[in-house]
PDB file of C-alpha atoms in Angstrom:
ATOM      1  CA  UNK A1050      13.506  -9.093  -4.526  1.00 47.00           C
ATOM      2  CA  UNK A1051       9.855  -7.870  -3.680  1.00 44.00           C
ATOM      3  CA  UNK A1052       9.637  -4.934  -6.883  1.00 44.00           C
ATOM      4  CA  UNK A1053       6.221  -4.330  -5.692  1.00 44.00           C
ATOM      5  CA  UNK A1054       5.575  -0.721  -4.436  1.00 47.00           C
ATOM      6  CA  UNK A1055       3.923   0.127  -1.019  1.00 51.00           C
ATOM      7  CA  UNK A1056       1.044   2.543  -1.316  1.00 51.00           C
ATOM      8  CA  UNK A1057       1.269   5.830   0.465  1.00 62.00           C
ATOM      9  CA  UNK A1058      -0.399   5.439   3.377  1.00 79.00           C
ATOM     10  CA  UNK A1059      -3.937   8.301   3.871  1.00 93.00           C
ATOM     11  CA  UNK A1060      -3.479  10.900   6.448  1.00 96.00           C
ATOM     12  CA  UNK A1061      -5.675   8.502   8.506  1.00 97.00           C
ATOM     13  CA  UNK A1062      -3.206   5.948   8.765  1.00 96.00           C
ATOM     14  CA  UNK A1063      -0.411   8.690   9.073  1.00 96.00           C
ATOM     15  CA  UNK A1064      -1.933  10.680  12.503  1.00 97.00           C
ATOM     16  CA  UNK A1065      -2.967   7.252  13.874  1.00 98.00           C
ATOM     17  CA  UNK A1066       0.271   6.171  13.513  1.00 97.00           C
ATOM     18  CA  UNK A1067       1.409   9.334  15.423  1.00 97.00           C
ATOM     19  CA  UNK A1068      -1.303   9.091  17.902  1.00 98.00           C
ATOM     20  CA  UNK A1069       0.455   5.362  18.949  1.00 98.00           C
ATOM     21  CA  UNK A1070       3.420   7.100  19.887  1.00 97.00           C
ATOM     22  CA  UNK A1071       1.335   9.824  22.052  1.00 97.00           C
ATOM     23  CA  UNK A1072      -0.837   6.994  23.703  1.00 97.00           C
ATOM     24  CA  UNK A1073       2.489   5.632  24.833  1.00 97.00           C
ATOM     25  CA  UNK A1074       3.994   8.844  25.638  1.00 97.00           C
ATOM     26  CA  UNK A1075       1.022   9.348  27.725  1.00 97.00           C
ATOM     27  CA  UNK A1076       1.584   5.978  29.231  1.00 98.00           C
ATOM     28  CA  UNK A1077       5.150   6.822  30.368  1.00 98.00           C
ATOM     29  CA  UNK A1078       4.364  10.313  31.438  1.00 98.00           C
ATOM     30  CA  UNK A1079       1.736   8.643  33.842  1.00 98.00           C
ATOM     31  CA  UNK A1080       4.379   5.983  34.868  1.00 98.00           C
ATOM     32  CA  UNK A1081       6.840   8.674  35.742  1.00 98.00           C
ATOM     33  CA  UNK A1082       3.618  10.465  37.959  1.00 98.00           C
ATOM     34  CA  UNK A1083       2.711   7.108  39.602  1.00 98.00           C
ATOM     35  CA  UNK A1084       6.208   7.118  40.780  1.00 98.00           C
ATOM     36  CA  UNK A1085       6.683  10.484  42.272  1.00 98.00           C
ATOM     37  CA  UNK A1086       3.297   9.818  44.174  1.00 98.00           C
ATOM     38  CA  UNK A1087       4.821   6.572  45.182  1.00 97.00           C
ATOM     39  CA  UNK A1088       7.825   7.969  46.488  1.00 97.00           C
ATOM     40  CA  UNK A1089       6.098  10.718  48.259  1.00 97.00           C
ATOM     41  CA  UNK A1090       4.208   7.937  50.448  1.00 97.00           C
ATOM     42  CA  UNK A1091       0.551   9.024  48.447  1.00 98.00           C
ATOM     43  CA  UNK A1092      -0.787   4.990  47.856  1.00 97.00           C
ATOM     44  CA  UNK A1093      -3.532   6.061  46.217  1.00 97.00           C
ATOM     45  CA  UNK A1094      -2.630   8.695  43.853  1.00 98.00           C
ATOM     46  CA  UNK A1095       0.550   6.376  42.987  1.00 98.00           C
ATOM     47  CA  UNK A1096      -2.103   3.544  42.085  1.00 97.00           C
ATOM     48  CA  UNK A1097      -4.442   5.436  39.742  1.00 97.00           C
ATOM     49  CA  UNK A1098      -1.864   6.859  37.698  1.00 97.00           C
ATOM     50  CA  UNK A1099       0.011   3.377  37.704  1.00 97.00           C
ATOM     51  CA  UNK A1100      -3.549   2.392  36.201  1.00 96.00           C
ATOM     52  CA  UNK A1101      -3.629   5.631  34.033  1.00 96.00           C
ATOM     53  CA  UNK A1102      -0.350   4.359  32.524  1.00 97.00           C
ATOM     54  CA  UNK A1103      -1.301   0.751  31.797  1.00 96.00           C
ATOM     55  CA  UNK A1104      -4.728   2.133  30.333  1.00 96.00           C
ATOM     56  CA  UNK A1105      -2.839   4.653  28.324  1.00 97.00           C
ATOM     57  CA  UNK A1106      -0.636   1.197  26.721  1.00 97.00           C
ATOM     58  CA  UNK A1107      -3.981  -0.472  25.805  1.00 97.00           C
ATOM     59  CA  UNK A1108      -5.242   2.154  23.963  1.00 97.00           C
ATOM     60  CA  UNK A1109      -1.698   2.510  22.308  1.00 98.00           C
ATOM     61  CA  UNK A1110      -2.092  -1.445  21.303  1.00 97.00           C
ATOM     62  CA  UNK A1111      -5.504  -0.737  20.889  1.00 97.00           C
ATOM     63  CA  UNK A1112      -4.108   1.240  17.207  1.00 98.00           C
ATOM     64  CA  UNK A1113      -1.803  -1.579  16.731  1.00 97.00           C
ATOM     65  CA  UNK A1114      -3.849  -3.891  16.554  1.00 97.00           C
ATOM     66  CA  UNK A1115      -6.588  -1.944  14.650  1.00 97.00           C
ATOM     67  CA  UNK A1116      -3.573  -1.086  12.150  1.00 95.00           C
ATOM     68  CA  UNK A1117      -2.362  -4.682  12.063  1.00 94.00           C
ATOM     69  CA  UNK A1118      -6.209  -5.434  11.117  1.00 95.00           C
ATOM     70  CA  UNK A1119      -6.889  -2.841   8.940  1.00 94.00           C
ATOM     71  CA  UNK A1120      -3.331  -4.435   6.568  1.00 92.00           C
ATOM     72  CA  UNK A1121      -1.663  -1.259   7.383  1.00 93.00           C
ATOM     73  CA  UNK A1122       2.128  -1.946   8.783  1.00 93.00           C
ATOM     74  CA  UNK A1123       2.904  -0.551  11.874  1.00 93.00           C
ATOM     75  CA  UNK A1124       5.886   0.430  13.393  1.00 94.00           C
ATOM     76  CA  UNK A1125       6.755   0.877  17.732  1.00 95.00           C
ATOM     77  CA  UNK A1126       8.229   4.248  18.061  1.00 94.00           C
ATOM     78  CA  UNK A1127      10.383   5.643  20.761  1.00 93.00           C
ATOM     79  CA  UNK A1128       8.708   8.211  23.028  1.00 89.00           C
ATOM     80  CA  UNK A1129      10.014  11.762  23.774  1.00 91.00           C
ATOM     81  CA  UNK A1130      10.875  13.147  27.061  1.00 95.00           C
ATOM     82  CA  UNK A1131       8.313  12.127  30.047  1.00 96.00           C
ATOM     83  CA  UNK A1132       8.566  15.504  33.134  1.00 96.00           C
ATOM     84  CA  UNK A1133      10.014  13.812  36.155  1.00 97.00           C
ATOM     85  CA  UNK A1134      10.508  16.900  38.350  1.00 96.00           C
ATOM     86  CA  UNK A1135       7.770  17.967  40.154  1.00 96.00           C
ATOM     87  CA  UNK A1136       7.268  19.827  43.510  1.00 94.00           C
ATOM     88  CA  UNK A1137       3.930  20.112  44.849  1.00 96.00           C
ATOM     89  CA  UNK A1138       0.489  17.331  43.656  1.00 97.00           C
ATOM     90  CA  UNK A1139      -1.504  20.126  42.091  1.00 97.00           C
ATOM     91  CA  UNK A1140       1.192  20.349  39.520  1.00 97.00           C
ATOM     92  CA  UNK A1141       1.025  16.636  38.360  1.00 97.00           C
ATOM     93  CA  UNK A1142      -2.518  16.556  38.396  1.00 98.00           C
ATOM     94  CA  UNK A1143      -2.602  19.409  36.125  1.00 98.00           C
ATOM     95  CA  UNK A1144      -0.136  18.431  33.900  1.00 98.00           C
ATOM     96  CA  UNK A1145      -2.287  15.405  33.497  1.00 98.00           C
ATOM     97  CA  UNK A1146      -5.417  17.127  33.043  1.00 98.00           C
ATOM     98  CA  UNK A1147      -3.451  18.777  29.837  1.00 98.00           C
ATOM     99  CA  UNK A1148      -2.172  15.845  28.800  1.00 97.00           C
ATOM    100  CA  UNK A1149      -5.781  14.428  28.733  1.00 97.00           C
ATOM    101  CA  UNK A1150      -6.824  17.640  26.883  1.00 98.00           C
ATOM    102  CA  UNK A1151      -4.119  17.215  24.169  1.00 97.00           C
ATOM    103  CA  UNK A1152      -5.451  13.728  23.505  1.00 97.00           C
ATOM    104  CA  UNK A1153      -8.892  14.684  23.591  1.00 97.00           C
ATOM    105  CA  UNK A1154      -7.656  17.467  20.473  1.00 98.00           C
ATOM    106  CA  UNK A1155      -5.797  14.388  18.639  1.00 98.00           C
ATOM    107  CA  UNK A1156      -8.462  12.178  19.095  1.00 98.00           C
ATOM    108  CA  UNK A1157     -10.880  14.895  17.715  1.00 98.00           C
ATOM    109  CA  UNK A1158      -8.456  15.506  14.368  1.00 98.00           C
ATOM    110  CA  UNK A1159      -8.454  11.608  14.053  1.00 98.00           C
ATOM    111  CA  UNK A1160     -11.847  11.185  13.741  1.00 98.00           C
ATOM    112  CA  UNK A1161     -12.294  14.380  11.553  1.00 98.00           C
ATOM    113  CA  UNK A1162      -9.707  12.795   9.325  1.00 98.00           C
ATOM    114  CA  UNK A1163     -11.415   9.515   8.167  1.00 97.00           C
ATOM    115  CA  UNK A1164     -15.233  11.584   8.123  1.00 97.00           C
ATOM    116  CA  UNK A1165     -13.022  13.869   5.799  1.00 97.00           C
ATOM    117  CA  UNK A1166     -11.497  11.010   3.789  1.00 97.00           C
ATOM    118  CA  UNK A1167     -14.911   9.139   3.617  1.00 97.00           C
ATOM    119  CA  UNK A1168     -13.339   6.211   5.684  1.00 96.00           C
ATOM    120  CA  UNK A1169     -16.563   4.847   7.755  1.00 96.00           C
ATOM    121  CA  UNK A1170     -14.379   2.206   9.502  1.00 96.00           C
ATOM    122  CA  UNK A1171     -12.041   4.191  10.511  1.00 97.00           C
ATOM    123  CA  UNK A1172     -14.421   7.180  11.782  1.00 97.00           C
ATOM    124  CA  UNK A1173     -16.657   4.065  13.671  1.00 96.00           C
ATOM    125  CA  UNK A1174     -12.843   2.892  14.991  1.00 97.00           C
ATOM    126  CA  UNK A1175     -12.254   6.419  16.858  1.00 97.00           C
ATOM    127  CA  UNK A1176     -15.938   6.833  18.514  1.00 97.00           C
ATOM    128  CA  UNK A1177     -14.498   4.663  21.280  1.00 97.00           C
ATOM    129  CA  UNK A1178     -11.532   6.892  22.214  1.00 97.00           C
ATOM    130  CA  UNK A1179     -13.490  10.373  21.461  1.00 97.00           C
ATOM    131  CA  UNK A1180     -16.135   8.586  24.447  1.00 96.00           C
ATOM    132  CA  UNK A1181     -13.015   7.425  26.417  1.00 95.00           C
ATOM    133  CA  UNK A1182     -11.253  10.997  26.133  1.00 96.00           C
ATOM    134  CA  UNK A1183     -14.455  13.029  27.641  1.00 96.00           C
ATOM    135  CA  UNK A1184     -14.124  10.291  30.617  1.00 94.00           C
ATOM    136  CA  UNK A1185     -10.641  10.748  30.782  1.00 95.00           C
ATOM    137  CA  UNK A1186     -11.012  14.692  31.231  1.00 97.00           C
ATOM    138  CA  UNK A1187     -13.816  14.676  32.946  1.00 96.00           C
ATOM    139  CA  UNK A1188     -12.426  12.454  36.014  1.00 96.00           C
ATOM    140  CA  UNK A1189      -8.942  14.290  35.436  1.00 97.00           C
ATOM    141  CA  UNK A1190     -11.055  17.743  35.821  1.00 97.00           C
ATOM    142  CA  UNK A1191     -12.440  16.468  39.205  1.00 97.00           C
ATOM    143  CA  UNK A1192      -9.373  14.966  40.806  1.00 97.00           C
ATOM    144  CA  UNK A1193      -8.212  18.342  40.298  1.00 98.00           C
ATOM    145  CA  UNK A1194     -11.012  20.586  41.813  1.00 98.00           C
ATOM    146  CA  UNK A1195     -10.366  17.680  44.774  1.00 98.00           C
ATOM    147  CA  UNK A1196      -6.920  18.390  45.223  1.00 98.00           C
ATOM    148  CA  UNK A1197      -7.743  22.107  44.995  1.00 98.00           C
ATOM    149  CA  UNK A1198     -10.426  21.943  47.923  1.00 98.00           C
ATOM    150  CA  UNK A1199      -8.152  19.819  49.824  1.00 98.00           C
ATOM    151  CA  UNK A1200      -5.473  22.993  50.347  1.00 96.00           C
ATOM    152  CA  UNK A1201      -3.232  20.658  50.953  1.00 94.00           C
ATOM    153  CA  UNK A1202      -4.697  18.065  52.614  1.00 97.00           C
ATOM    154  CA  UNK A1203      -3.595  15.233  50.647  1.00 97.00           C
ATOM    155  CA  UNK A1204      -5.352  12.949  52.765  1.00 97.00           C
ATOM    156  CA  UNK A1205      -8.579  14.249  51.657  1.00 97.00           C
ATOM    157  CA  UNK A1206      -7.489  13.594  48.278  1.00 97.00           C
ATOM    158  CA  UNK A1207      -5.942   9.898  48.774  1.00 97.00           C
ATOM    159  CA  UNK A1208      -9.641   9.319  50.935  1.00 97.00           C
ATOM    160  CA  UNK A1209     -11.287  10.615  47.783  1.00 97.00           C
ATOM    161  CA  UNK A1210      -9.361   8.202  45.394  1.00 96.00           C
ATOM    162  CA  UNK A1211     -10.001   5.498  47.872  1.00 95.00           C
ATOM    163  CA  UNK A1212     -13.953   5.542  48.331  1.00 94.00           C
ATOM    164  CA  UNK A1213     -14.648   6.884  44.956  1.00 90.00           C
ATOM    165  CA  UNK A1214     -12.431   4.029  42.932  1.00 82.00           C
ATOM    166  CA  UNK A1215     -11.889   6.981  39.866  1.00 76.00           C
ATOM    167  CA  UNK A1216     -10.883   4.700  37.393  1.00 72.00           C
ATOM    168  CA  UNK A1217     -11.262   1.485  38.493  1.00 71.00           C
ATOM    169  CA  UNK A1218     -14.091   0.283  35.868  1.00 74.00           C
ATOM    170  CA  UNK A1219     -13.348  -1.822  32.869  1.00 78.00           C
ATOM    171  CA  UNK A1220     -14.826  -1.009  29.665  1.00 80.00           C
ATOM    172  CA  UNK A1221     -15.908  -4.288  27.649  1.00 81.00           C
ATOM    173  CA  UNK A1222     -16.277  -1.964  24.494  1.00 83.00           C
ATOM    174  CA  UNK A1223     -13.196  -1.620  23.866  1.00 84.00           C
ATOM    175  CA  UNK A1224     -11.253  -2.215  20.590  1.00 88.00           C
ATOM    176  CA  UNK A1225      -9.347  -5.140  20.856  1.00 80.00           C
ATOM    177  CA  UNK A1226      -5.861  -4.751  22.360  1.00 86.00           C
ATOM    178  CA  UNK A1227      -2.623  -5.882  20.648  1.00 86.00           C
ATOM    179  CA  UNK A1228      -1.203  -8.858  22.976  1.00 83.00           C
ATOM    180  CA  UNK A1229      -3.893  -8.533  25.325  1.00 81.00           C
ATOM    181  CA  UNK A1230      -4.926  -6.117  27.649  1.00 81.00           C
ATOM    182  CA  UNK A1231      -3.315  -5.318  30.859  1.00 82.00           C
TER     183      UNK A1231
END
């Protein structure tokens, strides 16, 4: 019988672990988006927020493994609710400009954290994601001014996906990914 006593875990380690279930909250949220585009006949909207998803699970196994390197345990969670009803594009598109805002917030509080608890590996771990989240809003920001201009012309927004590849890069900085990244 192992006697020996875990030690609490800092609030570091506490909101990261909460910020792996919102990365793959986000991820499902996105997944649930990518299919409403898709069944709505929208290619290219469907594929970046299939993309969006999938980028939203690295970064999730992006903590993992950071976690899993760092000798802190880490557990999967469950995910809440992902929105599935939608009527009109503008609607997702906001709802995932918020969602990138939100992170963006968590992010923030993550990195204040470990400056706060005078953990410099931990702060230099989150300078990635706080880079990644003003991307994230940024392009979110402009799909939606697109849609917006487009007043309903969704093929003005699917051209603009298409010829502008919003998303498409691959950023070699990134922390390492649990399993691989997708």
């Amino acid at each position: 019988m192992n006697t020996t006593k875990k030690q609490p875990r800092s609030k570091f380690y506490e909101l990261l672990q909460a910020q792996i279930h919102n990365e793959f909250h986000a991820s499902q949220q996105y997944l649930a988006l990518a299919v409403w585009f898709d069944n709505e006949d929208l290619p290219q909207l469907a594929k970046h927020f299939y993309r969006q998803s999938l980028e939203e699970r690295n970064h999730a196994l992006a903590m993992v493994q950071y976690m899993g390197d760092t000798d802190h345990p880490v557990e999967i969670p469950g995910i809440s609710e992902v929105r599935n009803d939608f009527s009109e594009v503008r609607e997702l598109v906001a709802l995932a400009l918020e969602q990138e805002k939100e992170v963006s917030a968590q992010i923030t509080e993550l990195a204040r954290t470990a400056r706060d608890e005078g953990d410099l590996i931990a702060e230099q771990f989150t300078q990635w994601f706080l880079k990644e989240q003003v991307e994230e809003v940024s392009q979110m920001s402009t799909l939606l001014t697109v849609v917006d201009r487009a007043n309903g012309d969704l093929a003005q927004v699917e051209q603009f996906l298409y010829r502008e590849g919003v998303g498409e890069e691959n950023d070699p900085t990134m922390p390492p990914v649990a399993g691989g990244a997708l």
